[in-house]
């Protein structure tokens, strides 16, 4: 029996752009659930006086691409919150990218943006987009780094440095390579690195590689200050 190809939705990314400036995408963070557009076909009745055995007859009509709905954690006043409030009445392009590198791209407009602020639970918001026209389902594409990786910690011998890998679209897995003065450090491929005496004076970076089944892409962090004793 063939092994299942099922996967969880973790790693999906939503970006929105104004139709007037399609190259400028806005990443919408902290999505917790996504429902892509769903086609609904109209059925046009074509029954006539001689329809066989008195049964109604129908022919395919137009197709409505439906709505897309996204639930997210709400951060009031954040860049994403302000952007979603500002797009009322404007034409948008949505880019929904799964971890395997496949994207659904569709023209749309904001139908609703509802916020929920409970007393004893996290704040959430629900964004509903009305799709217009036919959504495009792309082939697998190379991972894209949306927010660059960064290193946290003090560049000092014996003090751990850790990596925040940033945000990736279309990456099923991430790999790490720590570097000293741009040269790869042997066997340092984890999410943390502890500088050694031999690293004194080196600046430390990390290169993160996003991978899916067909492609891989790299992004490198900004350098730390030179390692001190």
PDB file of C-alpha atoms in Angstrom:
ATOM      1  CA  UNK A   1       0.000   0.000   0.000  1.00  0.00           C
ATOM      2  CA  UNK A   2       1.312   3.447  -0.917  1.00  0.00           C
ATOM      3  CA  UNK A   3       2.392   5.727   1.907  1.00  0.00           C
ATOM      4  CA  UNK A   4       0.057   8.664   2.537  1.00  0.00           C
ATOM      5  CA  UNK A   5       0.953  12.091   1.194  1.00  0.00           C
ATOM      6  CA  UNK A   6      -1.090  13.860   3.887  1.00  0.00           C
ATOM      7  CA  UNK A   7       0.471  16.806   5.739  1.00  0.00           C
ATOM      8  CA  UNK A   8      -0.595  19.311   8.358  1.00  0.00           C
ATOM      9  CA  UNK A   9      -1.126  22.956   7.449  1.00  0.00           C
ATOM     10  CA  UNK A  10       1.804  24.243   9.519  1.00  0.00           C
ATOM     11  CA  UNK A  11       4.038  26.591   7.520  1.00  0.00           C
ATOM     12  CA  UNK A  12       1.329  28.217   5.385  1.00  0.00           C
ATOM     13  CA  UNK A  13       1.920  31.931   4.671  1.00  0.00           C
ATOM     14  CA  UNK A  14      -0.544  34.654   3.616  1.00  0.00           C
ATOM     15  CA  UNK A  15       0.592  37.800   1.787  1.00  0.00           C
ATOM     16  CA  UNK A  16      -1.618  40.569   0.438  1.00  0.00           C
ATOM     17  CA  UNK A  17      -0.885  43.316  -2.062  1.00  0.00           C
ATOM     18  CA  UNK A  18      -2.868  46.241  -3.386  1.00  0.00           C
ATOM     19  CA  UNK A  19      -3.804  45.558  -7.004  1.00  0.00           C
ATOM     20  CA  UNK A  20      -2.329  48.955  -7.851  1.00  0.00           C
ATOM     21  CA  UNK A  21       1.092  47.898  -6.470  1.00  0.00           C
ATOM     22  CA  UNK A  22       1.211  44.098  -6.904  1.00  0.00           C
ATOM     23  CA  UNK A  23       4.970  43.862  -6.329  1.00  0.00           C
ATOM     24  CA  UNK A  24       4.615  45.167  -2.759  1.00  0.00           C
ATOM     25  CA  UNK A  25       3.359  42.289  -0.659  1.00  0.00           C
ATOM     26  CA  UNK A  26       2.372  42.598   3.001  1.00  0.00           C
ATOM     27  CA  UNK A  27       2.978  39.519   5.145  1.00  0.00           C
ATOM     28  CA  UNK A  28       0.057  38.788   7.485  1.00  0.00           C
ATOM     29  CA  UNK A  29       1.549  37.135  10.609  1.00  0.00           C
ATOM     30  CA  UNK A  30       0.144  34.683  13.156  1.00  0.00           C
ATOM     31  CA  UNK A  31      -2.450  32.996  10.953  1.00  0.00           C
ATOM     32  CA  UNK A  32      -3.964  30.073  12.873  1.00  0.00           C
ATOM     33  CA  UNK A  33      -6.395  28.718  10.270  1.00  0.00           C
ATOM     34  CA  UNK A  34      -6.895  29.263   6.536  1.00  0.00           C
ATOM     35  CA  UNK A  35      -9.721  28.341   4.186  1.00  0.00           C
ATOM     36  CA  UNK A  36      -8.797  29.004   0.532  1.00  0.00           C
ATOM     37  CA  UNK A  37     -11.411  30.050  -2.067  1.00  0.00           C
ATOM     38  CA  UNK A  38     -13.836  27.281  -3.009  1.00  0.00           C
ATOM     39  CA  UNK A  39     -15.553  27.080  -6.396  1.00  0.00           C
ATOM     40  CA  UNK A  40     -19.330  26.943  -6.528  1.00  0.00           C
ATOM     41  CA  UNK A  41     -20.961  26.182  -9.895  1.00  0.00           C
ATOM     42  CA  UNK A  42     -24.360  27.666 -10.726  1.00  0.00           C
ATOM     43  CA  UNK A  43     -26.904  25.192 -12.050  1.00  0.00           C
ATOM     44  CA  UNK A  44     -29.164  26.684 -14.720  1.00  0.00           C
ATOM     45  CA  UNK A  45     -32.508  24.962 -15.151  1.00  0.00           C
ATOM     46  CA  UNK A  46     -33.165  23.911 -18.744  1.00  0.00           C
ATOM     47  CA  UNK A  47     -36.367  21.905 -18.245  1.00  0.00           C
ATOM     48  CA  UNK A  48     -38.737  21.970 -21.224  1.00  0.00           C
ATOM     49  CA  UNK A  49     -42.088  20.519 -22.214  1.00  0.00           C
ATOM     50  CA  UNK A  50     -40.559  17.277 -23.431  1.00  0.00           C
ATOM     51  CA  UNK A  51     -37.973  16.706 -20.704  1.00  0.00           C
ATOM     52  CA  UNK A  52     -37.692  12.909 -20.366  1.00  0.00           C
ATOM     53  CA  UNK A  53     -40.001  11.294 -17.796  1.00  0.00           C
ATOM     54  CA  UNK A  54     -41.017  14.691 -16.319  1.00  0.00           C
ATOM     55  CA  UNK A  55     -37.553  15.155 -14.710  1.00  0.00           C
ATOM     56  CA  UNK A  56     -36.050  18.619 -14.417  1.00  0.00           C
ATOM     57  CA  UNK A  57     -32.924  19.225 -16.500  1.00  0.00           C
ATOM     58  CA  UNK A  58     -29.971  21.465 -15.676  1.00  0.00           C
ATOM     59  CA  UNK A  59     -26.937  22.783 -17.501  1.00  0.00           C
ATOM     60  CA  UNK A  60     -23.730  24.182 -15.967  1.00  0.00           C
ATOM     61  CA  UNK A  61     -23.819  27.909 -15.354  1.00  0.00           C
ATOM     62  CA  UNK A  62     -21.175  30.355 -14.183  1.00  0.00           C
ATOM     63  CA  UNK A  63     -18.661  29.558 -11.467  1.00  0.00           C
ATOM     64  CA  UNK A  64     -18.289  31.654  -8.342  1.00  0.00           C
ATOM     65  CA  UNK A  65     -14.837  31.397  -6.754  1.00  0.00           C
ATOM     66  CA  UNK A  66     -16.324  32.029  -3.327  1.00  0.00           C
ATOM     67  CA  UNK A  67     -14.582  33.378  -0.264  1.00  0.00           C
ATOM     68  CA  UNK A  68     -11.339  32.827   1.596  1.00  0.00           C
ATOM     69  CA  UNK A  69     -11.305  33.015   5.388  1.00  0.00           C
ATOM     70  CA  UNK A  70      -8.335  33.423   7.719  1.00  0.00           C
ATOM     71  CA  UNK A  71      -8.274  33.300  11.497  1.00  0.00           C
ATOM     72  CA  UNK A  72      -5.335  34.918  13.272  1.00  0.00           C
ATOM     73  CA  UNK A  73      -3.989  36.115  16.581  1.00  0.00           C
ATOM     74  CA  UNK A  74      -4.797  39.802  16.942  1.00  0.00           C
ATOM     75  CA  UNK A  75      -2.139  42.352  17.864  1.00  0.00           C
ATOM     76  CA  UNK A  76      -4.038  45.658  18.021  1.00  0.00           C
ATOM     77  CA  UNK A  77      -2.232  48.490  16.246  1.00  0.00           C
ATOM     78  CA  UNK A  78       0.323  46.204  14.586  1.00  0.00           C
ATOM     79  CA  UNK A  79       1.388  46.833  10.990  1.00  0.00           C
ATOM     80  CA  UNK A  80      -0.831  43.970   9.811  1.00  0.00           C
ATOM     81  CA  UNK A  81      -3.815  45.210  11.823  1.00  0.00           C
ATOM     82  CA  UNK A  82      -3.494  48.722  10.408  1.00  0.00           C
ATOM     83  CA  UNK A  83      -3.049  47.387   6.862  1.00  0.00           C
ATOM     84  CA  UNK A  84      -6.146  45.191   7.064  1.00  0.00           C
ATOM     85  CA  UNK A  85      -8.160  48.148   8.365  1.00  0.00           C
ATOM     86  CA  UNK A  86      -6.873  50.388   5.560  1.00  0.00           C
ATOM     87  CA  UNK A  87      -7.873  48.216   2.586  1.00  0.00           C
ATOM     88  CA  UNK A  88     -11.620  48.793   2.804  1.00  0.00           C
ATOM     89  CA  UNK A  89     -13.001  49.263  -0.714  1.00  0.00           C
ATOM     90  CA  UNK A  90      -9.698  48.487  -2.425  1.00  0.00           C
ATOM     91  CA  UNK A  91      -8.827  45.773  -4.925  1.00  0.00           C
ATOM     92  CA  UNK A  92      -6.328  43.251  -3.583  1.00  0.00           C
ATOM     93  CA  UNK A  93      -4.237  40.302  -4.718  1.00  0.00           C
ATOM     94  CA  UNK A  94      -3.857  37.443  -2.237  1.00  0.00           C
ATOM     95  CA  UNK A  95      -0.872  35.084  -2.239  1.00  0.00           C
ATOM     96  CA  UNK A  96      -1.469  31.953  -0.159  1.00  0.00           C
ATOM     97  CA  UNK A  97       1.637  29.743  -0.057  1.00  0.00           C
ATOM     98  CA  UNK A  98       1.813  26.275   1.458  1.00  0.00           C
ATOM     99  CA  UNK A  99       4.982  24.807   2.942  1.00  0.00           C
ATOM    100  CA  UNK A 100       5.515  22.574  -0.110  1.00  0.00           C
ATOM    101  CA  UNK A 101       5.999  25.638  -2.328  1.00  0.00           C
ATOM    102  CA  UNK A 102       2.611  25.606  -4.077  1.00  0.00           C
ATOM    103  CA  UNK A 103       0.704  28.911  -4.055  1.00  0.00           C
ATOM    104  CA  UNK A 104      -2.896  29.959  -4.632  1.00  0.00           C
ATOM    105  CA  UNK A 105      -3.049  33.472  -6.119  1.00  0.00           C
ATOM    106  CA  UNK A 106      -6.356  35.286  -6.536  1.00  0.00           C
ATOM    107  CA  UNK A 107      -7.838  38.743  -7.029  1.00  0.00           C
ATOM    108  CA  UNK A 108     -10.064  39.751  -4.150  1.00  0.00           C
ATOM    109  CA  UNK A 109     -11.419  42.470  -1.909  1.00  0.00           C
ATOM    110  CA  UNK A 110     -11.928  42.626   1.824  1.00  0.00           C
ATOM    111  CA  UNK A 111     -15.399  41.371   2.719  1.00  0.00           C
ATOM    112  CA  UNK A 112     -15.003  41.609   6.489  1.00  0.00           C
ATOM    113  CA  UNK A 113     -12.389  42.010   9.206  1.00  0.00           C
ATOM    114  CA  UNK A 114     -13.818  40.998  12.576  1.00  0.00           C
ATOM    115  CA  UNK A 115     -11.951  41.305  15.866  1.00  0.00           C
ATOM    116  CA  UNK A 116     -12.657  39.402  19.079  1.00  0.00           C
ATOM    117  CA  UNK A 117     -11.336  40.540  22.469  1.00  0.00           C
ATOM    118  CA  UNK A 118     -12.462  38.113  25.199  1.00  0.00           C
ATOM    119  CA  UNK A 119     -11.839  38.707  28.892  1.00  0.00           C
ATOM    120  CA  UNK A 120     -10.027  35.448  29.607  1.00  0.00           C
ATOM    121  CA  UNK A 121      -8.641  34.217  26.284  1.00  0.00           C
ATOM    122  CA  UNK A 122      -6.364  35.425  23.505  1.00  0.00           C
ATOM    123  CA  UNK A 123      -7.485  38.173  21.150  1.00  0.00           C
ATOM    124  CA  UNK A 124      -8.251  36.994  17.638  1.00  0.00           C
ATOM    125  CA  UNK A 125      -9.400  38.343  14.281  1.00  0.00           C
ATOM    126  CA  UNK A 126     -11.140  36.789  11.281  1.00  0.00           C
ATOM    127  CA  UNK A 127     -10.410  38.095   7.792  1.00  0.00           C
ATOM    128  CA  UNK A 128     -12.800  37.208   4.962  1.00  0.00           C
ATOM    129  CA  UNK A 129     -11.791  37.923   1.378  1.00  0.00           C
ATOM    130  CA  UNK A 130     -14.211  37.775  -1.553  1.00  0.00           C
ATOM    131  CA  UNK A 131     -12.392  36.160  -4.461  1.00  0.00           C
ATOM    132  CA  UNK A 132     -12.912  37.585  -7.958  1.00  0.00           C
ATOM    133  CA  UNK A 133     -12.305  35.568 -11.101  1.00  0.00           C
ATOM    134  CA  UNK A 134     -10.438  32.288 -11.283  1.00  0.00           C
ATOM    135  CA  UNK A 135      -7.771  31.556  -8.633  1.00  0.00           C
ATOM    136  CA  UNK A 136      -4.401  30.379  -9.950  1.00  0.00           C
ATOM    137  CA  UNK A 137      -2.761  27.315  -8.428  1.00  0.00           C
ATOM    138  CA  UNK A 138       0.970  27.448  -9.157  1.00  0.00           C
ATOM    139  CA  UNK A 139       3.570  24.740  -9.499  1.00  0.00           C
ATOM    140  CA  UNK A 140       6.106  24.205  -6.704  1.00  0.00           C
ATOM    141  CA  UNK A 141       8.418  27.225  -6.418  1.00  0.00           C
ATOM    142  CA  UNK A 142      11.617  27.913  -4.503  1.00  0.00           C
ATOM    143  CA  UNK A 143      11.255  28.941  -0.840  1.00  0.00           C
ATOM    144  CA  UNK A 144      11.236  32.688  -0.200  1.00  0.00           C
ATOM    145  CA  UNK A 145      12.627  34.351   2.901  1.00  0.00           C
ATOM    146  CA  UNK A 146      10.141  37.031   4.025  1.00  0.00           C
ATOM    147  CA  UNK A 147      11.801  38.059   7.291  1.00  0.00           C
ATOM    148  CA  UNK A 148      15.581  37.622   7.539  1.00  0.00           C
ATOM    149  CA  UNK A 149      17.129  35.340  10.140  1.00  0.00           C
ATOM    150  CA  UNK A 150      18.813  37.018  13.090  1.00  0.00           C
ATOM    151  CA  UNK A 151      21.162  36.049  15.883  1.00  0.00           C
ATOM    152  CA  UNK A 152      20.404  36.765  19.520  1.00  0.00           C
ATOM    153  CA  UNK A 153      22.889  36.729  22.377  1.00  0.00           C
ATOM    154  CA  UNK A 154      26.242  38.267  23.254  1.00  0.00           C
ATOM    155  CA  UNK A 155      29.214  37.462  20.992  1.00  0.00           C
ATOM    156  CA  UNK A 156      31.455  36.275  23.804  1.00  0.00           C
ATOM    157  CA  UNK A 157      33.457  33.109  24.417  1.00  0.00           C
ATOM    158  CA  UNK A 158      31.344  30.562  26.259  1.00  0.00           C
ATOM    159  CA  UNK A 159      28.064  32.454  25.835  1.00  0.00           C
ATOM    160  CA  UNK A 160      25.454  30.768  23.593  1.00  0.00           C
ATOM    161  CA  UNK A 161      24.205  32.476  20.455  1.00  0.00           C
ATOM    162  CA  UNK A 162      20.806  31.389  19.128  1.00  0.00           C
ATOM    163  CA  UNK A 163      19.091  31.882  15.790  1.00  0.00           C
ATOM    164  CA  UNK A 164      15.644  33.180  14.959  1.00  0.00           C
ATOM    165  CA  UNK A 165      15.232  31.684  11.450  1.00  0.00           C
ATOM    166  CA  UNK A 166      12.871  34.419  10.309  1.00  0.00           C
ATOM    167  CA  UNK A 167       9.790  33.710   8.192  1.00  0.00           C
ATOM    168  CA  UNK A 168       9.771  31.540   5.082  1.00  0.00           C
ATOM    169  CA  UNK A 169       7.152  30.901   2.399  1.00  0.00           C
ATOM    170  CA  UNK A 170       7.248  27.514   0.695  1.00  0.00           C
ATOM    171  CA  UNK A 171       9.800  25.841   2.976  1.00  0.00           C
ATOM    172  CA  UNK A 172       9.086  22.388   4.408  1.00  0.00           C
ATOM    173  CA  UNK A 173      12.311  22.304   6.399  1.00  0.00           C
ATOM    174  CA  UNK A 174      15.130  24.601   7.472  1.00  0.00           C
ATOM    175  CA  UNK A 175      18.843  23.872   7.761  1.00  0.00           C
ATOM    176  CA  UNK A 176      21.449  25.965   9.597  1.00  0.00           C
ATOM    177  CA  UNK A 177      25.123  26.686   9.067  1.00  0.00           C
ATOM    178  CA  UNK A 178      27.040  28.908  11.497  1.00  0.00           C
ATOM    179  CA  UNK A 179      29.919  30.908  10.036  1.00  0.00           C
ATOM    180  CA  UNK A 180      32.909  32.794  11.433  1.00  0.00           C
ATOM    181  CA  UNK A 181      34.190  35.614   9.217  1.00  0.00           C
ATOM    182  CA  UNK A 182      31.973  34.164   6.429  1.00  0.00           C
ATOM    183  CA  UNK A 183      33.634  30.711   6.606  1.00  0.00           C
ATOM    184  CA  UNK A 184      31.507  27.716   7.595  1.00  0.00           C
ATOM    185  CA  UNK A 185      32.257  26.364  11.081  1.00  0.00           C
ATOM    186  CA  UNK A 186      32.655  22.587  10.959  1.00  0.00           C
ATOM    187  CA  UNK A 187      29.781  20.612  12.528  1.00  0.00           C
ATOM    188  CA  UNK A 188      27.957  23.751  13.722  1.00  0.00           C
ATOM    189  CA  UNK A 189      24.572  23.170  12.107  1.00  0.00           C
ATOM    190  CA  UNK A 190      22.198  23.518  15.049  1.00  0.00           C
ATOM    191  CA  UNK A 191      19.983  26.348  16.194  1.00  0.00           C
ATOM    192  CA  UNK A 192      22.601  27.568  18.680  1.00  0.00           C
ATOM    193  CA  UNK A 193      26.366  28.079  18.771  1.00  0.00           C
ATOM    194  CA  UNK A 194      28.804  28.758  21.606  1.00  0.00           C
ATOM    195  CA  UNK A 195      31.853  30.802  20.503  1.00  0.00           C
ATOM    196  CA  UNK A 196      35.240  29.360  21.471  1.00  0.00           C
ATOM    197  CA  UNK A 197      38.611  30.934  22.194  1.00  0.00           C
ATOM    198  CA  UNK A 198      39.555  30.415  18.547  1.00  0.00           C
ATOM    199  CA  UNK A 199      36.658  32.651  17.524  1.00  0.00           C
ATOM    200  CA  UNK A 200      37.966  35.734  19.352  1.00  0.00           C
ATOM    201  CA  UNK A 201      37.914  38.607  16.854  1.00  0.00           C
ATOM    202  CA  UNK A 202      35.583  36.788  14.428  1.00  0.00           C
ATOM    203  CA  UNK A 203      32.186  38.112  13.443  1.00  0.00           C
ATOM    204  CA  UNK A 204      29.527  35.401  13.514  1.00  0.00           C
ATOM    205  CA  UNK A 205      26.723  34.894  11.009  1.00  0.00           C
ATOM    206  CA  UNK A 206      24.341  32.064  10.256  1.00  0.00           C
ATOM    207  CA  UNK A 207      23.032  30.946   6.874  1.00  0.00           C
ATOM    208  CA  UNK A 208      19.555  29.430   6.914  1.00  0.00           C
ATOM    209  CA  UNK A 209      18.508  27.228   4.002  1.00  0.00           C
ATOM    210  CA  UNK A 210      14.804  26.760   3.296  1.00  0.00           C
ATOM    211  CA  UNK A 211      13.985  23.545   1.428  1.00  0.00           C
ATOM    212  CA  UNK A 212      11.039  21.845  -0.212  1.00  0.00           C
ATOM    213  CA  UNK A 213      10.903  18.750  -2.402  1.00  0.00           C
ATOM    214  CA  UNK A 214      12.223  20.555  -5.516  1.00  0.00           C
ATOM    215  CA  UNK A 215      14.144  23.664  -4.462  1.00  0.00           C
ATOM    216  CA  UNK A 216      16.210  25.313  -1.766  1.00  0.00           C
ATOM    217  CA  UNK A 217      17.058  28.945  -1.002  1.00  0.00           C
ATOM    218  CA  UNK A 218      19.476  30.616   1.393  1.00  0.00           C
ATOM    219  CA  UNK A 219      19.297  33.677   3.637  1.00  0.00           C
ATOM    220  CA  UNK A 220      22.120  34.935   5.878  1.00  0.00           C
ATOM    221  CA  UNK A 221      21.764  36.884   9.099  1.00  0.00           C
ATOM    222  CA  UNK A 222      23.464  40.157   9.907  1.00  0.00           C
ATOM    223  CA  UNK A 223      26.842  39.702  11.573  1.00  0.00           C
ATOM    224  CA  UNK A 224      27.419  39.956  15.297  1.00  0.00           C
ATOM    225  CA  UNK A 225      30.090  42.220  16.688  1.00  0.00           C
ATOM    226  CA  UNK A 226      33.539  40.617  16.879  1.00  0.00           C
ATOM    227  CA  UNK A 227      33.665  37.850  19.492  1.00  0.00           C
ATOM    228  CA  UNK A 228      35.348  38.902  22.747  1.00  0.00           C
ATOM    229  CA  UNK A 229      37.016  36.814  25.446  1.00  0.00           C
TER     230      UNK A 229
END
